[in-house]
Short mmCIF file of C-alpha atoms in Angstrom, two decimals:
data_model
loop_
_atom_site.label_atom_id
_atom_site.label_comp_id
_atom_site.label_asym_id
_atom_site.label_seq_id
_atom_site.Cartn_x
_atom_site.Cartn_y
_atom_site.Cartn_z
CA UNK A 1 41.00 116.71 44.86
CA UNK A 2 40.44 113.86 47.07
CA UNK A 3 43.59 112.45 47.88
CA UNK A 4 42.44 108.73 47.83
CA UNK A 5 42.24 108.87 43.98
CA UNK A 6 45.58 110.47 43.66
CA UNK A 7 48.30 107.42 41.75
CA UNK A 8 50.66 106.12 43.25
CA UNK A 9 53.99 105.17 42.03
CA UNK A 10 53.53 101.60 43.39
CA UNK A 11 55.23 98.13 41.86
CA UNK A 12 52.99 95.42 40.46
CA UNK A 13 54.46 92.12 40.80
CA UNK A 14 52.95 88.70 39.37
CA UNK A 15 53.88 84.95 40.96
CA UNK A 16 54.76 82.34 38.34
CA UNK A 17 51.84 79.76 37.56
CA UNK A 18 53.46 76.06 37.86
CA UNK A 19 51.43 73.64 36.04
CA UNK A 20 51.84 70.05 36.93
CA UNK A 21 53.14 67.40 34.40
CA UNK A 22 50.45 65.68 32.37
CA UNK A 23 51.80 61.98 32.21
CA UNK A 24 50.08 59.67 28.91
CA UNK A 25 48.42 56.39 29.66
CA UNK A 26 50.59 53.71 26.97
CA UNK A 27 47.78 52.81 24.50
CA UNK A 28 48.39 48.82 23.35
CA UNK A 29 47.46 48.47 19.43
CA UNK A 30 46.81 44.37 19.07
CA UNK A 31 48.59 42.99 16.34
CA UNK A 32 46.62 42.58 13.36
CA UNK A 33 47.11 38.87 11.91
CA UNK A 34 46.67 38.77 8.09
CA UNK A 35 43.46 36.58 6.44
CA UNK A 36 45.24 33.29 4.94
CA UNK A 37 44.05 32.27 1.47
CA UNK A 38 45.23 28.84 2.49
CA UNK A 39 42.74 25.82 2.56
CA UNK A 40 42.40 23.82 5.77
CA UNK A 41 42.14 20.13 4.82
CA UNK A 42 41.47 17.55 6.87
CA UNK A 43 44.08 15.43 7.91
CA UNK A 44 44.26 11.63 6.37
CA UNK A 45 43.20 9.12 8.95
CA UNK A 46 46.31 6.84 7.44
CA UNK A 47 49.02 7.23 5.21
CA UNK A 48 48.98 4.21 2.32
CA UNK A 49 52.55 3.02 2.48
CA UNK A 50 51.59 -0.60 0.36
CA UNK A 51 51.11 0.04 -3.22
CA UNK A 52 48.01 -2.04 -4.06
CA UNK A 53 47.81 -4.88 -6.44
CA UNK A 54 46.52 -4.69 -9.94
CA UNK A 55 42.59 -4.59 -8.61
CA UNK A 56 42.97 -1.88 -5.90
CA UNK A 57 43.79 -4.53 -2.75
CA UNK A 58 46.04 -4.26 0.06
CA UNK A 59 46.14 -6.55 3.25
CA UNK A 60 43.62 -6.53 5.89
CA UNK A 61 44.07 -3.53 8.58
CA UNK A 62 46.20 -1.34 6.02
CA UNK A 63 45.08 1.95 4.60
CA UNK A 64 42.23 1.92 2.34
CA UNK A 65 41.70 -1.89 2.76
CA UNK A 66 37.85 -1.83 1.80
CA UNK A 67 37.93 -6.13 2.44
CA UNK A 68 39.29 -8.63 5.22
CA UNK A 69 39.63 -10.83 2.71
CA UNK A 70 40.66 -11.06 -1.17
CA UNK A 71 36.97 -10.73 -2.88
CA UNK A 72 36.04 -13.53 -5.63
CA UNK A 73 35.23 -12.11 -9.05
CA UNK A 74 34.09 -15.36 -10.15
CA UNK A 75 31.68 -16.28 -7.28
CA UNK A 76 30.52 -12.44 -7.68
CA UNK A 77 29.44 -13.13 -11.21
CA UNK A 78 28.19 -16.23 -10.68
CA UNK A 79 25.78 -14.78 -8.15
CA UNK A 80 24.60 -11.95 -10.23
CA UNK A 81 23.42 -14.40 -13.17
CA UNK A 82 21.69 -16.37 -11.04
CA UNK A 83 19.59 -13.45 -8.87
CA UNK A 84 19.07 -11.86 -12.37
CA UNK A 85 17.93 -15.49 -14.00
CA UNK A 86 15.42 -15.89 -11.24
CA UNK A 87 14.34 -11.89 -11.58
CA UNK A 88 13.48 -12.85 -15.17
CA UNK A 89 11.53 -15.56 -14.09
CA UNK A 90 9.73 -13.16 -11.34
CA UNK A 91 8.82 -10.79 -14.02
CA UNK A 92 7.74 -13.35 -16.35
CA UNK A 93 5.33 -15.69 -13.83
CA UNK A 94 3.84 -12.36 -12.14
CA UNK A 95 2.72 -11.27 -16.20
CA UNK A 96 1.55 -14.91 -17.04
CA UNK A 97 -0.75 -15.24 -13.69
CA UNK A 98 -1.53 -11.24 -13.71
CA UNK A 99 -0.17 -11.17 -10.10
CA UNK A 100 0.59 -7.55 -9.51
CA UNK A 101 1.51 -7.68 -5.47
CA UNK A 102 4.83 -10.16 -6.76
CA UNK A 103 6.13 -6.80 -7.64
CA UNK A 104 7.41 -6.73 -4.42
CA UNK A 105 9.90 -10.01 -5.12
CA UNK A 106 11.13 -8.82 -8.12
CA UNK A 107 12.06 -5.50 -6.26
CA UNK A 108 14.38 -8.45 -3.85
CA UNK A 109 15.44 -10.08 -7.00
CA UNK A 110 16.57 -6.44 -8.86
CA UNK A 111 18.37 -5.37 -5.05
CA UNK A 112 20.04 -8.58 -5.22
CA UNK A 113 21.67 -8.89 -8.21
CA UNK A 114 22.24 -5.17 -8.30
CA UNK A 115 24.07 -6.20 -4.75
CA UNK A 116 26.85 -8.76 -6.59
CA UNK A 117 27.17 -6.92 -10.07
CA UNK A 118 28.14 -3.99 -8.34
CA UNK A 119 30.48 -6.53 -5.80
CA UNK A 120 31.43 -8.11 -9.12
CA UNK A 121 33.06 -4.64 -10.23
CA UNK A 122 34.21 -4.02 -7.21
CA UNK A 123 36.71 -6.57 -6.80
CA UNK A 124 38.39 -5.62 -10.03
CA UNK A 125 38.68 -1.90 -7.77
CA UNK A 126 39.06 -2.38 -4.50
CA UNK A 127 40.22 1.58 -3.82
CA UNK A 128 36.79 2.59 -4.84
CA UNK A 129 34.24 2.87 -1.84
CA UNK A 130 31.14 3.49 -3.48
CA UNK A 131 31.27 0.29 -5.40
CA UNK A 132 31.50 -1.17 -1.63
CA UNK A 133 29.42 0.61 0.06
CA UNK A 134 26.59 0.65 -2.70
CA UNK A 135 27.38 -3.92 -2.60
CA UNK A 136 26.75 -3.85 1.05
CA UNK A 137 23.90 -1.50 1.71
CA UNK A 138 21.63 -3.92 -1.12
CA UNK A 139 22.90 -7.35 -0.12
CA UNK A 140 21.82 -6.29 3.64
CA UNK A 141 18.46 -4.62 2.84
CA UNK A 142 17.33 -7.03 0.07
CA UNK A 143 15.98 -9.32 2.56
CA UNK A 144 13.32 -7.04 3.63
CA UNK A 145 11.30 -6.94 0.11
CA UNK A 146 11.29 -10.96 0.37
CA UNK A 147 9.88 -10.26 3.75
CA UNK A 148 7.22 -8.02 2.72
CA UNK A 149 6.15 -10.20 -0.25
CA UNK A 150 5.58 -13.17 2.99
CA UNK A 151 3.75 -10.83 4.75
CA UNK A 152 1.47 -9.61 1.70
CA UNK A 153 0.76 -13.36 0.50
CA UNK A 154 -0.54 -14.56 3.89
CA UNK A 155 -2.97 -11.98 3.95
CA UNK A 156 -3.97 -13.16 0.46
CA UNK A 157 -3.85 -16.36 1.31
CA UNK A 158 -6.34 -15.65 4.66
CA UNK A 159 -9.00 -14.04 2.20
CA UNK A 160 -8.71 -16.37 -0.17
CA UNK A 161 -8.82 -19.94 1.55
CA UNK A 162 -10.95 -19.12 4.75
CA UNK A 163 -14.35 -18.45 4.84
CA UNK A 164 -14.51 -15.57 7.21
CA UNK A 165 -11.71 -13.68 5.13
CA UNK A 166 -9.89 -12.57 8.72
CA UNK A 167 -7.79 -13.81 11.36
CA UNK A 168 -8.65 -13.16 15.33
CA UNK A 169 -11.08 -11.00 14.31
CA UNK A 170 -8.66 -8.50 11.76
CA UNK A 171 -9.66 -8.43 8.31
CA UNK A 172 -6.89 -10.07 5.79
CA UNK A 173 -6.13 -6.47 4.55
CA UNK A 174 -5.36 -4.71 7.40
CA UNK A 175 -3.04 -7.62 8.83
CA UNK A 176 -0.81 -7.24 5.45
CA UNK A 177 -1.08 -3.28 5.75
CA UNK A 178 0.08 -3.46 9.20
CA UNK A 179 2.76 -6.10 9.36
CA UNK A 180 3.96 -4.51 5.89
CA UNK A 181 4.13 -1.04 7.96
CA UNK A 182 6.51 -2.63 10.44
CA UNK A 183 8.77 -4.22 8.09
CA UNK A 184 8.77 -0.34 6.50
CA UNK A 185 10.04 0.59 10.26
CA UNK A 186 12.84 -2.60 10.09
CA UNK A 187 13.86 -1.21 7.05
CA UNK A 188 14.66 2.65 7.94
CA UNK A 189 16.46 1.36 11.25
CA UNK A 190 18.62 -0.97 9.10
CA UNK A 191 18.90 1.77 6.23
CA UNK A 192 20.32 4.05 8.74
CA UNK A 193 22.90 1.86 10.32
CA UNK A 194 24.21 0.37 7.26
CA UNK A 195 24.97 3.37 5.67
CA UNK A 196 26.44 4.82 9.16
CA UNK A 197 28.88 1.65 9.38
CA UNK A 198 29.79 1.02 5.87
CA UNK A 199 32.67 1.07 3.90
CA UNK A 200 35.40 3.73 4.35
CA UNK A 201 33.73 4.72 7.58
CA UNK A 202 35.74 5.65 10.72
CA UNK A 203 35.70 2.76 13.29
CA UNK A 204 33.72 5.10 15.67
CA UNK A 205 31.11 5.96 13.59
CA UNK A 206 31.08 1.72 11.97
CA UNK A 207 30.59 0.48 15.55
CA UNK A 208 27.79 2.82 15.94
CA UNK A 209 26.03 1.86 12.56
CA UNK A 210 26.42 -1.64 13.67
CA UNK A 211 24.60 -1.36 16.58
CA UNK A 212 22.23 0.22 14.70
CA UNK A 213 21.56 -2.10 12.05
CA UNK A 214 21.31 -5.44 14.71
CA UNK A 215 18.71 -3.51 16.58
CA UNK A 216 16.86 -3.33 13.16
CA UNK A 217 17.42 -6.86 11.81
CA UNK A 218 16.41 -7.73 15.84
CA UNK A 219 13.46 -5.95 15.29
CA UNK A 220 12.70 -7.52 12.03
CA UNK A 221 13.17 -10.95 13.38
CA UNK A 222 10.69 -10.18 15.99
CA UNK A 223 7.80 -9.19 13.60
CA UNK A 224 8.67 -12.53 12.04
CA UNK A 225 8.22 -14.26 14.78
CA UNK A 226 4.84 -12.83 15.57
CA UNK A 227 3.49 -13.39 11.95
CA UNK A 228 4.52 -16.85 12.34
CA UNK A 229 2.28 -16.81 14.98
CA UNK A 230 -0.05 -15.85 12.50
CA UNK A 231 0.61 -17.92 10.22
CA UNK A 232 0.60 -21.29 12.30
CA UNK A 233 -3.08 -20.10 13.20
CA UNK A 234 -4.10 -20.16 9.54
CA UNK A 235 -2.44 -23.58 9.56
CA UNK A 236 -4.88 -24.55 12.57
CA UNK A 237 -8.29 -23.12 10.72
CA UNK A 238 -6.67 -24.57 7.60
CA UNK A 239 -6.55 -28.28 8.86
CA UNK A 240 -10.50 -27.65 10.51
CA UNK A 241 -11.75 -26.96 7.53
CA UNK A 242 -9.99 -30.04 5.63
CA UNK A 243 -11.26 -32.00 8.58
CA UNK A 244 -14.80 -31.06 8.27
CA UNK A 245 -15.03 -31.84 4.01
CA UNK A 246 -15.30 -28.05 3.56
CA UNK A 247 -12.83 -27.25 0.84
CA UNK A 248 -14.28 -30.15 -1.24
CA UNK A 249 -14.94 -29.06 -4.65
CA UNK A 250 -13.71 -25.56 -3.91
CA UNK A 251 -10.22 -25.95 -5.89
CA UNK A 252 -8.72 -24.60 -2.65
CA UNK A 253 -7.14 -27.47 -1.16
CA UNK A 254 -3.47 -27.17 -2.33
CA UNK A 255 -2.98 -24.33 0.47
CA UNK A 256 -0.64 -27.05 1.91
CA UNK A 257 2.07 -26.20 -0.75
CA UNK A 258 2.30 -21.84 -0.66
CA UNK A 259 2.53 -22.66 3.24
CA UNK A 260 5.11 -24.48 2.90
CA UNK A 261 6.73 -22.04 0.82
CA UNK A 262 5.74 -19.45 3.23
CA UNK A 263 7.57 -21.32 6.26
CA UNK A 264 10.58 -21.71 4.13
CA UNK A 265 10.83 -18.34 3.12
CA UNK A 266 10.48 -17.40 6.57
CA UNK A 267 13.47 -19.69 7.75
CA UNK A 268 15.71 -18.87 5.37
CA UNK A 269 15.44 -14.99 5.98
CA UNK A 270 16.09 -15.66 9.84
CA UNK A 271 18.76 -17.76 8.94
CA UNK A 272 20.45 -15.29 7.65
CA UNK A 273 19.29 -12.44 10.70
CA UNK A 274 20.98 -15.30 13.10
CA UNK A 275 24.00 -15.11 10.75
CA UNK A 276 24.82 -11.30 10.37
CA UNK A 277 23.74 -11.15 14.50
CA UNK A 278 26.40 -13.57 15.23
CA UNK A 279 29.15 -11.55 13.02
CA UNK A 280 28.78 -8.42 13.73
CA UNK A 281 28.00 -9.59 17.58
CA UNK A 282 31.27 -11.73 17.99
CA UNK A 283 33.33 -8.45 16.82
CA UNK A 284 35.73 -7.41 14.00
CA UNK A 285 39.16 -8.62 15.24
CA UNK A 286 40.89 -11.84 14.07
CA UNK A 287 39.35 -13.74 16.75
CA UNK A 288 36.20 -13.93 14.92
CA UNK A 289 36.63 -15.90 11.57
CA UNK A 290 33.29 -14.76 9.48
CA UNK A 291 34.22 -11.50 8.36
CA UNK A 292 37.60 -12.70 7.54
CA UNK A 293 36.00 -15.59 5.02
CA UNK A 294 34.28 -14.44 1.99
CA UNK A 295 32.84 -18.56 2.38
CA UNK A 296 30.98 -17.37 5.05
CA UNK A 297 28.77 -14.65 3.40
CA UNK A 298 28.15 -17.05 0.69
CA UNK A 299 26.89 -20.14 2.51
CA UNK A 300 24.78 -18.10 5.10
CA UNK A 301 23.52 -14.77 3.24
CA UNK A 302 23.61 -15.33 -0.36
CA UNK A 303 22.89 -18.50 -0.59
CA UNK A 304 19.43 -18.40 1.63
CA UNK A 305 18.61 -15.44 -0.37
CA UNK A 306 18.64 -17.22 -3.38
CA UNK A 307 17.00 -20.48 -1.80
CA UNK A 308 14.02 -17.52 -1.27
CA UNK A 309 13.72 -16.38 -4.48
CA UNK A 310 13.57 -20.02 -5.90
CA UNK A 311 11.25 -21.10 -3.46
CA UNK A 312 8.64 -18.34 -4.87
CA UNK A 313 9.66 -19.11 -8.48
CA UNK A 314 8.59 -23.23 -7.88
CA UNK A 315 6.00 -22.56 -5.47
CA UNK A 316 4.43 -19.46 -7.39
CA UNK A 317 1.29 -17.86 -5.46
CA UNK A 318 -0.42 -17.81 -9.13
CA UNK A 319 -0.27 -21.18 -9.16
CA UNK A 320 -2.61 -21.37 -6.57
CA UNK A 321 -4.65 -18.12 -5.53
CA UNK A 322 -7.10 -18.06 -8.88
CA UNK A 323 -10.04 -16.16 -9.40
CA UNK A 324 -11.65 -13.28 -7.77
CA UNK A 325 -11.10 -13.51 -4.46
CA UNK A 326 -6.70 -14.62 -5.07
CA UNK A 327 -6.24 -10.69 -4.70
CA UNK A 328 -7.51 -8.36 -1.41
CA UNK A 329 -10.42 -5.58 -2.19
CA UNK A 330 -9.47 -2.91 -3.13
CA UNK A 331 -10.89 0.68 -4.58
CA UNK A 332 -10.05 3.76 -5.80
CA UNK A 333 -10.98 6.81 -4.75
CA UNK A 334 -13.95 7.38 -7.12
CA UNK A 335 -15.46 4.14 -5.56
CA UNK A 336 -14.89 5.05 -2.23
CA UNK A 337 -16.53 7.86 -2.83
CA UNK A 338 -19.07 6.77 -4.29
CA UNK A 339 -19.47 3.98 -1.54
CA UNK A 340 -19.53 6.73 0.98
CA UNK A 341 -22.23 8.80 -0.97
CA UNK A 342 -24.31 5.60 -0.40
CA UNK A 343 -23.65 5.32 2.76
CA UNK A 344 -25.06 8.89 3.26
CA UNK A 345 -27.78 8.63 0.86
CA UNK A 346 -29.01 5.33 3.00
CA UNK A 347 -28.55 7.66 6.28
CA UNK A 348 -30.50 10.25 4.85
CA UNK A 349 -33.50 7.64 3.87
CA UNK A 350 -33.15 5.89 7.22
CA UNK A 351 -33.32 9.26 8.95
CA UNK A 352 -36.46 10.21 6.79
CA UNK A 353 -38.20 6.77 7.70
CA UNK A 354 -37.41 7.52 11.56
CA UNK A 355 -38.91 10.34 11.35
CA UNK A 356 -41.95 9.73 9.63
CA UNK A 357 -42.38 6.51 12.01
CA UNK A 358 -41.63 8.68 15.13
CA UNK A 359 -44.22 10.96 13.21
CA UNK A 360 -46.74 8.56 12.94
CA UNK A 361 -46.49 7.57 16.33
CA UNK A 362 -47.29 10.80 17.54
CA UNK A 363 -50.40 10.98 15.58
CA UNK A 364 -51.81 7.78 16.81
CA UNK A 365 -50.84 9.11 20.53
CA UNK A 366 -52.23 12.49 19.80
CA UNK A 367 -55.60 11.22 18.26
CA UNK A 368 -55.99 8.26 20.86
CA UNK A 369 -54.92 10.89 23.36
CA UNK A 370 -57.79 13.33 21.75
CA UNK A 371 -60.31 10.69 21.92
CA UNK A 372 -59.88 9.65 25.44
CA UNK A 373 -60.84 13.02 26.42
CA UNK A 374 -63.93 13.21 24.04
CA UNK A 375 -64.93 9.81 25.71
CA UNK A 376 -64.38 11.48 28.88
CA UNK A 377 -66.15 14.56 28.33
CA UNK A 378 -69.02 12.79 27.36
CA UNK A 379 -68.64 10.33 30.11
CA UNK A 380 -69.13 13.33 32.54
CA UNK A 381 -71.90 15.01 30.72
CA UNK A 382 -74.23 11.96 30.57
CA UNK A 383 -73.32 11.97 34.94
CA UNK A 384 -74.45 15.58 35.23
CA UNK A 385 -77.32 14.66 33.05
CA UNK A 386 -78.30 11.64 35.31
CA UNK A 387 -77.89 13.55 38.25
CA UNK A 388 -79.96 16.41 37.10
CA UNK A 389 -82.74 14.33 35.72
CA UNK A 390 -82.90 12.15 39.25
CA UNK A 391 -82.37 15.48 41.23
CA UNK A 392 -85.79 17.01 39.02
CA UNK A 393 -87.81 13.34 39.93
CA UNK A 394 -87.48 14.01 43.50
CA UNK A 395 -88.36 17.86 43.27
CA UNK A 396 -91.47 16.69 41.88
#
């Protein structure tokens, strides 16, 4: 027995394992904020601490003061029948003397006295803005349809009194298309900025509309002031062809009188540009009196407006544009395209004749061309035959 692999009485002994400690990182749990059911309104600009009078006013500069001044019911009403007397009268001439462009005008007259009823109502409630604002936003863009309808008559006026129906070379139609465009542009620019600055507004956002709107009424008077341009050339070509006999017997030569109307109209509506540029220029404080004086809007915006209208109503353009050529050309799209299968039918047959001439012309060339060369043949021949016959005579 090998004595290697004998036991042995020996003692097994096993060291202790230490294990370190295991220290635990704090985890933070955020704190969870329940959803609130509660609605977040806006906070009032100003607390009303004047109770308002029996028809909604309080005092300039106090909450929910819609006026600087205390607003006229009477003068409201009286305004609205007139603008709506001299709308009737609008509707009724344009029917009588079959004038359909004087729609226009009777759009100014409707704005207007849709302007001062709605002014008339709001005076008796002050605390309501939309009565205001809807007051304001017609009385400032009424003005433009009166514009429009000056702008329209001139151009009927150019095809109907002069003899080359145009003006520096532009038709009368495209004149009133484009001047009737920019008074379109005048209007969005004033659209904009009146109902930015109106009623109720904050007194950032009215300064900005205000701005707004003078650039627009600055633009309009700046068309005006190039169609007067315009219109003084008329005047010129007008008093040429008086001069020279050549509206005798013509029935045109009471142009004299819708010019005349057409100047007024023209000065009363930048009498009142002049006006609102000088209020809203000189600013809103106490220092400057206009928007403090309901007199003021009266005498130098309602007033010319309504000088406007009544200028049309005397001076009607029916009363003087008569006949066939009082209105501009105009055709609907199954005449124009009719006129424009014409106009290809007659380049079709002009094409045809071109080529039939260009045709022609080539046959002439190619049979004087063939001839020349028979000619020439023959021309040569008859040599060689002369030469050969005198060539023969000497052989012999």
């Amino acid at each position: 027995m090998n004595p290697s692999l004998q036991p042995r009485n020996s003692i097994i002994s096993i060291s202790p394992i230490s294990i370190p400690p295991i220290t635990l990182q704090p985890i933070s749990i955020p704190t969870i904020t329940p959803i609130s059911l509660a609605l977040h309104l806006p906070t009032p600009t100003c607390i009303q601490t004047i109770t308002p009078d029996a028809n909604g006013y309080v005092p300039p500069g106090t909450c929910h003061a819609l006026y600087k001044y205390y607003p006229s019911f009477a003068a409201a009403v009286v305004f609205s029948i007139l603008f709506g007397v001299l709308t009737i009268l609008h509707i009724s001439q344009a029917a009588v003397h079959k004038k359909p462009f004087c729609w226009v005008i009777i759009m100014a007259g409707l704005w207007e006295t849709g302007s001062f009823v709605t002014r008339a109502l709001s005076t008796r409630a002050q605390q309501e803005s939309g009565l205001a604002l809807t007051s304001e936003l017609l009385v400032l863009l009424a003005p433009l349809w009166v514009n429009a309808f000056d702008y329209m008559l001139l151009g009927r006026m150019i095809h109907f009194f002069l003899p080359a129906r145009s003006l520096f070379g532009i038709r009368a139609s495209m004149l009133a298309l484009c001047f009737v465009a920019m008074d379109i542009v005048s209007f969005v620019v004033q659209l904009v900025g009146g109902a930015m600055g109106g009623t109720g507004a904050p007194p950032e956002q009215i300064l900005k509309g205000v701005h707004i709107y003078m650039g627009g009424i600055g633009l309009q008077e700046f068309f005006i002031v190039v169609f007067l341009a315009l219109a003084v050339r008329f005047h010129v070509q007008m008093m040429g062809l008086e001069k020279r006999g050549e509206l005798r017997g013509t029935g045109k030569g009471r142009w004299r009188w819708l010019l005349g109307a057409l100047y007024a109209s023209l000065a009363l509506i930048s009498l009142r540009i002049f006006f609102r540029l000088i209020e809203f220029s000189a600013g809103t404080d106490s220092s400057n009196p206009l928007p403090y004086h309901e007199i003021y809007f009266y005498a130098f915006d309602a007033v010319p407006m309504l000088l406007a209208l009544t200028t049309m109503n005397v001076v009607h353009p029916g009363r003087f544009l008569v006949g066939p050529d009082s209105e501009l050309p105009k055709m609907s799209w199954r005449r124009k395209r009719a006129a424009k299968s014409m106009e290809m039918e007659e380049f079709d047959d002009e094409k045809e004749f071109r080529g039939d001439v260009a045709k022609a012309r080539a046959m002439e060339d190619y049979g004087a061309e063939k001839e020349f060369r028979k000619d020439l043949v023959k021309g040569r021949q008859m040599e060689r035959y002369d030469d050969e016959k005198e060539f023969l005579g000497n052989t012999v």
